[in-house]
JSON list of C-alpha atoms in Angstrom, two decimals:
[
{"chain": "A", "resi": 1, "resn": "MET", "atom": "CA", "xyz": [1.79, -14.53, -16.93]},
{"chain": "A", "resi": 2, "resn": "ASN", "atom": "CA", "xyz": [-2.10, -14.18, -15.74]},
{"chain": "A", "resi": 3, "resn": "LYS", "atom": "CA", "xyz": [-4.19, -11.45, -16.97]},
{"chain": "A", "resi": 4, "resn": "ILE", "atom": "CA", "xyz": [-5.14, -8.64, -14.33]},
{"chain": "A", "resi": 5, "resn": "GLN", "atom": "CA", "xyz": [-9.05, -8.65, -13.96]},
{"chain": "A", "resi": 6, "resn": "ASP", "atom": "CA", "xyz": [-11.18, -5.90, -13.47]},
{"chain": "A", "resi": 7, "resn": "LEU", "atom": "CA", "xyz": [-13.73, -5.86, -11.06]},
{"chain": "A", "resi": 8, "resn": "GLU", "atom": "CA", "xyz": [-16.43, -4.23, -9.00]},
{"chain": "A", "resi": 9, "resn": "LEU", "atom": "CA", "xyz": [-17.36, -5.05, -5.67]},
{"chain": "A", "resi": 10, "resn": "ASN", "atom": "CA", "xyz": [-20.28, -3.90, -3.38]},
{"chain": "A", "resi": 11, "resn": "ILE", "atom": "CA", "xyz": [-18.35, -3.05, -0.55]},
{"chain": "A", "resi": 12, "resn": "CYS", "atom": "CA", "xyz": [-20.59, -1.82, 2.40]},
{"chain": "A", "resi": 13, "resn": "GLY", "atom": "CA", "xyz": [-23.01, -0.38, 0.16]},
{"chain": "A", "resi": 14, "resn": "THR", "atom": "CA", "xyz": [-20.20, 1.84, -1.92]},
{"chain": "A", "resi": 15, "resn": "THR", "atom": "CA", "xyz": [-19.37, 0.02, -5.63]},
{"chain": "A", "resi": 16, "resn": "VAL", "atom": "CA", "xyz": [-15.66, -0.34, -5.56]},
{"chain": "A", "resi": 17, "resn": "SER", "atom": "CA", "xyz": [-13.75, -0.56, -8.73]},
{"chain": "A", "resi": 18, "resn": "VAL", "atom": "CA", "xyz": [-10.27, -2.89, -8.30]},
{"chain": "A", "resi": 19, "resn": "TYR", "atom": "CA", "xyz": [-7.61, -4.58, -10.40]},
{"chain": "A", "resi": 20, "resn": "ASP", "atom": "CA", "xyz": [-6.85, -8.23, -9.00]},
{"chain": "A", "resi": 21, "resn": "ALA", "atom": "CA", "xyz": [-3.81, -10.17, -10.54]},
{"chain": "A", "resi": 22, "resn": "HIS", "atom": "CA", "xyz": [-2.97, -13.72, -9.78]},
{"chain": "A", "resi": 23, "resn": "PRO", "atom": "CA", "xyz": [0.21, -15.28, -9.98]},
{"chain": "A", "resi": 24, "resn": "LEU", "atom": "CA", "xyz": [-0.01, -18.70, -11.85]},
{"chain": "A", "resi": 25, "resn": "SER", "atom": "CA", "xyz": [1.49, -20.69, -8.69]},
{"chain": "A", "resi": 26, "resn": "PRO", "atom": "CA", "xyz": [0.04, -20.20, -5.27]},
{"chain": "A", "resi": 27, "resn": "PRO", "atom": "CA", "xyz": [0.96, -16.43, -3.80]},
{"chain": "A", "resi": 28, "resn": "VAL", "atom": "CA", "xyz": [3.55, -15.79, -1.97]},
{"chain": "A", "resi": 29, "resn": "HIS", "atom": "CA", "xyz": [2.24, -12.66, -0.53]},
{"chain": "A", "resi": 30, "resn": "THR", "atom": "CA", "xyz": [-1.34, -10.73, -1.17]},
{"chain": "A", "resi": 31, "resn": "LEU", "atom": "CA", "xyz": [-0.57, -7.19, -1.53]},
{"chain": "A", "resi": 32, "resn": "ILE", "atom": "CA", "xyz": [-3.54, -4.67, -1.44]},
{"chain": "A", "resi": 33, "resn": "LEU", "atom": "CA", "xyz": [-2.85, -1.19, -3.16]},
{"chain": "A", "resi": 34, "resn": "LEU", "atom": "CA", "xyz": [-4.50, 2.05, -2.14]},
{"chain": "A", "resi": 35, "resn": "HIS", "atom": "CA", "xyz": [-3.67, 5.19, -3.88]},
{"chain": "A", "resi": 36, "resn": "GLY", "atom": "CA", "xyz": [-3.32, 8.45, -3.02]},
{"chain": "A", "resi": 37, "resn": "ARG", "atom": "CA", "xyz": [-5.87, 11.57, -3.03]},
{"chain": "A", "resi": 38, "resn": "LYS", "atom": "CA", "xyz": [-4.99, 12.57, -6.52]},
{"chain": "A", "resi": 39, "resn": "SER", "atom": "CA", "xyz": [-4.89, 9.30, -8.09]},
{"chain": "A", "resi": 40, "resn": "SER", "atom": "CA", "xyz": [-6.64, 6.21, -8.64]},
{"chain": "A", "resi": 41, "resn": "ARG", "atom": "CA", "xyz": [-5.79, 2.05, -9.14]},
{"chain": "A", "resi": 42, "resn": "ASP", "atom": "CA", "xyz": [-4.24, 2.61, -12.61]},
{"chain": "A", "resi": 43, "resn": "LEU", "atom": "CA", "xyz": [-1.09, 4.22, -10.54]},
{"chain": "A", "resi": 44, "resn": "TRP", "atom": "CA", "xyz": [-0.28, 0.62, -9.42]},
{"chain": "A", "resi": 45, "resn": "LEU", "atom": "CA", "xyz": [-0.85, -1.25, -12.79]},
{"chain": "A", "resi": 46, "resn": "GLU", "atom": "CA", "xyz": [3.45, -1.67, -13.44]},
{"chain": "A", "resi": 47, "resn": "THR", "atom": "CA", "xyz": [3.84, -2.59, -10.01]},
{"chain": "A", "resi": 48, "resn": "MET", "atom": "CA", "xyz": [1.03, -5.26, -10.19]},
{"chain": "A", "resi": 49, "resn": "ARG", "atom": "CA", "xyz": [2.65, -6.56, -13.29]},
{"chain": "A", "resi": 50, "resn": "GLU", "atom": "CA", "xyz": [6.10, -6.90, -11.69]},
{"chain": "A", "resi": 51, "resn": "MET", "atom": "CA", "xyz": [5.06, -8.15, -8.18]},
{"chain": "A", "resi": 52, "resn": "GLN", "atom": "CA", "xyz": [2.81, -10.63, -10.50]},
{"chain": "A", "resi": 53, "resn": "SER", "atom": "CA", "xyz": [5.54, -11.92, -12.16]},
{"chain": "A", "resi": 54, "resn": "VAL", "atom": "CA", "xyz": [7.63, -12.57, -8.74]},
{"chain": "A", "resi": 55, "resn": "GLY", "atom": "CA", "xyz": [4.86, -15.03, -7.25]},
{"chain": "A", "resi": 56, "resn": "HIS", "atom": "CA", "xyz": [2.69, -12.26, -5.65]},
{"chain": "A", "resi": 57, "resn": "ARG", "atom": "CA", "xyz": [-0.99, -11.69, -5.55]},
{"chain": "A", "resi": 58, "resn": "THR", "atom": "CA", "xyz": [-1.69, -7.74, -6.46]},
{"chain": "A", "resi": 59, "resn": "VAL", "atom": "CA", "xyz": [-5.06, -6.01, -5.81]},
{"chain": "A", "resi": 60, "resn": "ALA", "atom": "CA", "xyz": [-5.05, -1.99, -6.77]},
{"chain": "A", "resi": 61, "resn": "VAL", "atom": "CA", "xyz": [-8.64, -0.64, -5.06]},
{"chain": "A", "resi": 62, "resn": "ASN", "atom": "CA", "xyz": [-10.21, 2.36, -6.01]},
{"chain": "A", "resi": 63, "resn": "LEU", "atom": "CA", "xyz": [-10.85, 4.03, -3.04]},
{"chain": "A", "resi": 64, "resn": "PRO", "atom": "CA", "xyz": [-14.13, 5.22, -2.54]},
{"chain": "A", "resi": 65, "resn": "SER", "atom": "CA", "xyz": [-14.47, 9.18, -3.65]},
{"chain": "A", "resi": 66, "resn": "GLY", "atom": "CA", "xyz": [-14.82, 11.66, -0.81]},
{"chain": "A", "resi": 67, "resn": "GLY", "atom": "CA", "xyz": [-12.42, 9.90, 1.66]},
{"chain": "A", "resi": 68, "resn": "SER", "atom": "CA", "xyz": [-13.32, 10.48, 5.18]},
{"chain": "A", "resi": 69, "resn": "ALA", "atom": "CA", "xyz": [-16.41, 12.05, 4.39]},
{"chain": "A", "resi": 70, "resn": "LYS", "atom": "CA", "xyz": [-18.46, 9.54, 2.18]},
{"chain": "A", "resi": 71, "resn": "LEU", "atom": "CA", "xyz": [-16.93, 6.63, 4.65]},
{"chain": "A", "resi": 72, "resn": "ARG", "atom": "CA", "xyz": [-16.90, 6.88, 8.39]},
{"chain": "A", "resi": 73, "resn": "ASN", "atom": "CA", "xyz": [-15.62, 3.27, 9.48]},
{"chain": "A", "resi": 74, "resn": "LYS", "atom": "CA", "xyz": [-12.64, 2.62, 7.14]},
{"chain": "A", "resi": 75, "resn": "GLY", "atom": "CA", "xyz": [-11.79, -0.62, 9.16]},
{"chain": "A", "resi": 76, "resn": "THR", "atom": "CA", "xyz": [-15.15, -2.18, 8.62]},
{"chain": "A", "resi": 77, "resn": "PHE", "atom": "CA", "xyz": [-14.68, -1.07, 4.96]},
{"chain": "A", "resi": 78, "resn": "MET", "atom": "CA", "xyz": [-11.10, -3.02, 4.65]},
{"chain": "A", "resi": 79, "resn": "ASN", "atom": "CA", "xyz": [-12.49, -6.02, 6.66]},
{"chain": "A", "resi": 80, "resn": "ALA", "atom": "CA", "xyz": [-15.23, -6.50, 3.94]},
{"chain": "A", "resi": 81, "resn": "LEU", "atom": "CA", "xyz": [-13.02, -5.79, 1.16]},
{"chain": "A", "resi": 82, "resn": "LEU", "atom": "CA", "xyz": [-10.50, -8.26, 2.05]},
{"chain": "A", "resi": 83, "resn": "ALA", "atom": "CA", "xyz": [-13.74, -10.64, 2.44]},
{"chain": "A", "resi": 84, "resn": "ALA", "atom": "CA", "xyz": [-15.16, -9.76, -0.98]},
{"chain": "A", "resi": 85, "resn": "LEU", "atom": "CA", "xyz": [-11.50, -10.49, -1.99]},
{"chain": "A", "resi": 86, "resn": "TYR", "atom": "CA", "xyz": [-11.36, -13.99, -0.68]},
{"chain": "A", "resi": 87, "resn": "VAL", "atom": "CA", "xyz": [-7.82, -12.81, 1.37]},
{"chain": "A", "resi": 88, "resn": "THR", "atom": "CA", "xyz": [-7.35, -15.37, 3.66]},
{"chain": "A", "resi": 89, "resn": "ASP", "atom": "CA", "xyz": [-3.89, -14.99, 4.62]},
{"chain": "A", "resi": 90, "resn": "LYS", "atom": "CA", "xyz": [-2.93, -11.72, 6.27]},
{"chain": "A", "resi": 91, "resn": "PRO", "atom": "CA", "xyz": [-1.94, -9.48, 3.49]},
{"chain": "A", "resi": 92, "resn": "VAL", "atom": "CA", "xyz": [0.49, -6.41, 3.08]},
{"chain": "A", "resi": 93, "resn": "VAL", "atom": "CA", "xyz": [-0.88, -3.45, 2.49]},
{"chain": "A", "resi": 94, "resn": "VAL", "atom": "CA", "xyz": [0.81, -0.41, 0.72]},
{"chain": "A", "resi": 95, "resn": "SER", "atom": "CA", "xyz": [-0.58, 3.24, 0.96]},
{"chain": "A", "resi": 96, "resn": "VAL", "atom": "CA", "xyz": [0.19, 6.19, -0.25]},
{"chain": "A", "resi": 97, "resn": "SER", "atom": "CA", "xyz": [-0.29, 9.41, 1.59]},
{"chain": "A", "resi": 98, "resn": "PHE", "atom": "CA", "xyz": [-4.14, 10.09, 2.68]},
{"chain": "A", "resi": 99, "resn": "SER", "atom": "CA", "xyz": [-5.06, 6.26, 2.19]},
{"chain": "A", "resi": 100, "resn": "SER", "atom": "CA", "xyz": [-2.52, 5.21, 5.40]},
{"chain": "A", "resi": 101, "resn": "ASN", "atom": "CA", "xyz": [-5.97, 6.34, 7.20]},
{"chain": "A", "resi": 102, "resn": "TYR", "atom": "CA", "xyz": [-7.43, 2.97, 5.71]},
{"chain": "A", "resi": 103, "resn": "VAL", "atom": "CA", "xyz": [-4.33, 0.85, 7.31]},
{"chain": "A", "resi": 104, "resn": "LEU", "atom": "CA", "xyz": [-4.81, 2.28, 10.75]},
{"chain": "A", "resi": 105, "resn": "PRO", "atom": "CA", "xyz": [-7.91, -0.06, 11.74]},
{"chain": "A", "resi": 106, "resn": "LEU", "atom": "CA", "xyz": [-5.90, -3.19, 10.53]},
{"chain": "A", "resi": 107, "resn": "LEU", "atom": "CA", "xyz": [-2.93, -2.38, 12.16]},
{"chain": "A", "resi": 108, "resn": "GLU", "atom": "CA", "xyz": [-4.69, -2.05, 15.73]},
{"chain": "A", "resi": 109, "resn": "SER", "atom": "CA", "xyz": [-6.60, -5.37, 14.81]},
{"chain": "A", "resi": 110, "resn": "ASP", "atom": "CA", "xyz": [-3.27, -7.23, 14.01]},
{"chain": "A", "resi": 111, "resn": "SER", "atom": "CA", "xyz": [-4.57, -8.20, 10.51]},
{"chain": "A", "resi": 112, "resn": "LEU", "atom": "CA", "xyz": [-1.66, -7.24, 8.59]},
{"chain": "A", "resi": 113, "resn": "ARG", "atom": "CA", "xyz": [1.60, -8.96, 7.71]},
{"chain": "A", "resi": 114, "resn": "GLY", "atom": "CA", "xyz": [3.44, -5.64, 6.70]},
{"chain": "A", "resi": 115, "resn": "TRP", "atom": "CA", "xyz": [2.65, -2.43, 5.92]},
{"chain": "A", "resi": 116, "resn": "VAL", "atom": "CA", "xyz": [4.27, -0.03, 3.26]},
{"chain": "A", "resi": 117, "resn": "GLY", "atom": "CA", "xyz": [3.58, 3.58, 3.32]},
{"chain": "A", "resi": 118, "resn": "VAL", "atom": "CA", "xyz": [4.42, 5.68, 0.80]},
{"chain": "A", "resi": 119, "resn": "SER", "atom": "CA", "xyz": [4.72, 9.68, 1.96]},
{"chain": "A", "resi": 120, "resn": "PRO", "atom": "CA", "xyz": [2.58, 8.47, 4.82]},
{"chain": "A", "resi": 121, "resn": "THR", "atom": "CA", "xyz": [0.90, 11.31, 6.32]},
{"chain": "A", "resi": 122, "resn": "THR", "atom": "CA", "xyz": [-0.17, 9.46, 9.67]},
{"chain": "A", "resi": 123, "resn": "PRO", "atom": "CA", "xyz": [1.93, 8.39, 12.14]},
{"chain": "A", "resi": 124, "resn": "PRO", "atom": "CA", "xyz": [2.23, 4.29, 11.97]},
{"chain": "A", "resi": 125, "resn": "LEU", "atom": "CA", "xyz": [2.01, 2.01, 14.39]},
{"chain": "A", "resi": 126, "resn": "LEU", "atom": "CA", "xyz": [5.34, -0.32, 14.12]},
{"chain": "A", "resi": 127, "resn": "SER", "atom": "CA", "xyz": [3.31, -3.41, 15.47]},
{"chain": "A", "resi": 128, "resn": "VAL", "atom": "CA", "xyz": [4.32, -5.48, 11.88]},
{"chain": "A", "resi": 129, "resn": "PRO", "atom": "CA", "xyz": [7.22, -4.93, 9.63]},
{"chain": "A", "resi": 130, "resn": "THR", "atom": "CA", "xyz": [6.97, -1.61, 7.97]},
{"chain": "A", "resi": 131, "resn": "LEU", "atom": "CA", "xyz": [8.52, 0.17, 4.60]},
{"chain": "A", "resi": 132, "resn": "LEU", "atom": "CA", "xyz": [8.28, 3.88, 4.66]},
{"chain": "A", "resi": 133, "resn": "ILE", "atom": "CA", "xyz": [9.48, 5.54, 1.58]},
{"chain": "A", "resi": 134, "resn": "TYR", "atom": "CA", "xyz": [9.17, 9.07, 1.28]},
{"chain": "A", "resi": 135, "resn": "GLY", "atom": "CA", "xyz": [10.60, 12.00, -1.22]},
{"chain": "A", "resi": 136, "resn": "GLU", "atom": "CA", "xyz": [13.27, 14.10, 0.07]},
{"chain": "A", "resi": 137, "resn": "LEU", "atom": "CA", "xyz": [11.15, 17.13, -0.75]},
{"chain": "A", "resi": 138, "resn": "ASP", "atom": "CA", "xyz": [7.68, 15.85, 1.18]},
{"chain": "A", "resi": 139, "resn": "VAL", "atom": "CA", "xyz": [7.63, 18.57, 4.17]},
{"chain": "A", "resi": 140, "resn": "LYS", "atom": "CA", "xyz": [5.14, 15.82, 5.42]},
{"chain": "A", "resi": 141, "resn": "ALA", "atom": "CA", "xyz": [6.19, 12.64, 5.37]},
{"chain": "A", "resi": 142, "resn": "ARG", "atom": "CA", "xyz": [9.92, 13.47, 5.75]},
{"chain": "A", "resi": 143, "resn": "PRO", "atom": "CA", "xyz": [9.63, 14.69, 9.13]},
{"chain": "A", "resi": 144, "resn": "LEU", "atom": "CA", "xyz": [7.97, 11.77, 10.26]},
{"chain": "A", "resi": 145, "resn": "CYS", "atom": "CA", "xyz": [10.05, 9.15, 8.71]},
{"chain": "A", "resi": 146, "resn": "GLU", "atom": "CA", "xyz": [12.81, 10.95, 10.21]},
{"chain": "A", "resi": 147, "resn": "GLY", "atom": "CA", "xyz": [11.37, 10.98, 13.77]},
{"chain": "A", "resi": 148, "resn": "ILE", "atom": "CA", "xyz": [10.95, 7.38, 13.54]},
{"chain": "A", "resi": 149, "resn": "LEU", "atom": "CA", "xyz": [14.81, 6.55, 12.85]},
{"chain": "A", "resi": 150, "resn": "ARG", "atom": "CA", "xyz": [15.34, 8.76, 15.46]},
{"chain": "A", "resi": 151, "resn": "SER", "atom": "CA", "xyz": [13.34, 7.13, 17.93]},
{"chain": "A", "resi": 152, "resn": "LYS", "atom": "CA", "xyz": [14.63, 5.09, 20.55]},
{"chain": "A", "resi": 153, "resn": "SER", "atom": "CA", "xyz": [11.34, 2.14, 20.61]},
{"chain": "A", "resi": 154, "resn": "GLY", "atom": "CA", "xyz": [9.85, 0.62, 18.43]},
{"chain": "A", "resi": 155, "resn": "ASN", "atom": "CA", "xyz": [11.70, 1.12, 15.14]},
{"chain": "A", "resi": 156, "resn": "GLY", "atom": "CA", "xyz": [12.84, -2.04, 14.95]},
{"chain": "A", "resi": 157, "resn": "ASN", "atom": "CA", "xyz": [10.06, -2.97, 12.64]},
{"chain": "A", "resi": 158, "resn": "ALA", "atom": "CA", "xyz": [10.33, -0.12, 10.27]},
{"chain": "A", "resi": 159, "resn": "THR", "atom": "CA", "xyz": [12.70, 0.62, 7.63]},
{"chain": "A", "resi": 160, "resn": "CYS", "atom": "CA", "xyz": [12.70, 4.14, 5.99]},
{"chain": "A", "resi": 161, "resn": "VAL", "atom": "CA", "xyz": [14.03, 4.84, 2.25]},
{"chain": "A", "resi": 162, "resn": "MET", "atom": "CA", "xyz": [14.25, 8.19, 1.01]},
{"chain": "A", "resi": 163, "resn": "VAL", "atom": "CA", "xyz": [14.16, 9.09, -2.81]},
{"chain": "A", "resi": 164, "resn": "ARG", "atom": "CA", "xyz": [16.44, 12.14, -3.58]},
{"chain": "A", "resi": 165, "resn": "GLY", "atom": "CA", "xyz": [14.88, 14.75, -5.74]},
{"chain": "A", "resi": 166, "resn": "VAL", "atom": "CA", "xyz": [11.12, 13.93, -5.50]},
{"chain": "A", "resi": 167, "resn": "GLY", "atom": "CA", "xyz": [8.33, 14.62, -3.13]},
{"chain": "A", "resi": 168, "resn": "LYS", "atom": "CA", "xyz": [6.47, 17.28, -4.44]},
{"chain": "A", "resi": 169, "resn": "VAL", "atom": "CA", "xyz": [3.34, 15.06, -5.46]},
{"chain": "A", "resi": 170, "resn": "ASP", "atom": "CA", "xyz": [2.33, 12.19, -2.74]},
{"chain": "A", "resi": 171, "resn": "HIS", "atom": "CA", "xyz": [3.34, 9.58, -5.16]},
{"chain": "A", "resi": 172, "resn": "ASP", "atom": "CA", "xyz": [6.65, 10.82, -6.81]},
{"chain": "A", "resi": 173, "resn": "PRO", "atom": "CA", "xyz": [8.47, 7.61, -4.97]},
{"chain": "A", "resi": 174, "resn": "VAL", "atom": "CA", "xyz": [6.18, 5.44, -6.89]},
{"chain": "A", "resi": 175, "resn": "LEU", "atom": "CA", "xyz": [7.11, 7.06, -10.02]},
{"chain": "A", "resi": 176, "resn": "GLU", "atom": "CA", "xyz": [10.74, 6.09, -9.48]},
{"chain": "A", "resi": 177, "resn": "HIS", "atom": "CA", "xyz": [10.14, 2.79, -10.37]},
{"chain": "A", "resi": 178, "resn": "GLY", "atom": "CA", "xyz": [13.03, 0.84, -10.49]},
{"chain": "A", "resi": 179, "resn": "MET", "atom": "CA", "xyz": [14.11, 2.00, -7.01]},
{"chain": "A", "resi": 180, "resn": "TRP", "atom": "CA", "xyz": [10.80, 1.46, -5.65]},
{"chain": "A", "resi": 181, "resn": "THR", "atom": "CA", "xyz": [10.03, -2.01, -7.03]},
{"chain": "A", "resi": 182, "resn": "LYS", "atom": "CA", "xyz": [13.62, -3.00, -5.69]},
{"chain": "A", "resi": 183, "resn": "GLU", "atom": "CA", "xyz": [12.73, -2.16, -2.32]},
{"chain": "A", "resi": 184, "resn": "LEU", "atom": "CA", "xyz": [9.51, -3.83, -2.32]},
{"chain": "A", "resi": 185, "resn": "LYS", "atom": "CA", "xyz": [10.81, -6.80, -3.60]},
{"chain": "A", "resi": 186, "resn": "GLN", "atom": "CA", "xyz": [13.46, -6.91, -0.77]},
{"chain": "A", "resi": 187, "resn": "PHE", "atom": "CA", "xyz": [10.75, -6.11, 2.01]},
{"chain": "A", "resi": 188, "resn": "LEU", "atom": "CA", "xyz": [8.72, -9.18, 0.79]},
{"chain": "A", "resi": 189, "resn": "MET", "atom": "CA", "xyz": [11.42, -11.07, 0.62]},
{"chain": "A", "resi": 190, "resn": "ASP", "atom": "CA", "xyz": [12.24, -10.45, 4.24]},
{"chain": "A", "resi": 191, "resn": "LEU", "atom": "CA", "xyz": [8.86, -11.09, 5.60]}
]
């Protein structure tokens, strides 16, 4: 297995740290992994290793601190990030909680192959295949995901998975590693 590279990129005038893991053969998919508000790119290390071992390129991004206060145009940021990483295919973006806001401009511009939202806080545009993972105790994401499942329009693109007994912290479902990676692998195989 190739090692995980630790890179610093200048994106829109901001230094951004990323981990970049390439598989030994050409990647099946490129995954861009975005952490939640109280986390960092380190959240994704175990997931990166597992996805790399099954043929996916994975990039874990340390988002600029300060969120929307520091970065006004998330679409410009994400497009510049993808260009700096030489991502030429449509990636699958995995976002946790508030980082879903970085995904919306890409969904609106038809720039993604798929989206995985972990405890999403923003109602998604279901224009691409979507996997939503949330905790049973998540008071924000659970109603959003359950509303999508009840909706008669547009939910053909979405799969929602509830992780029982978690949800007090926005990345709890990711910490349930066995179930998390099983669902992620199945989603990627179905693309």
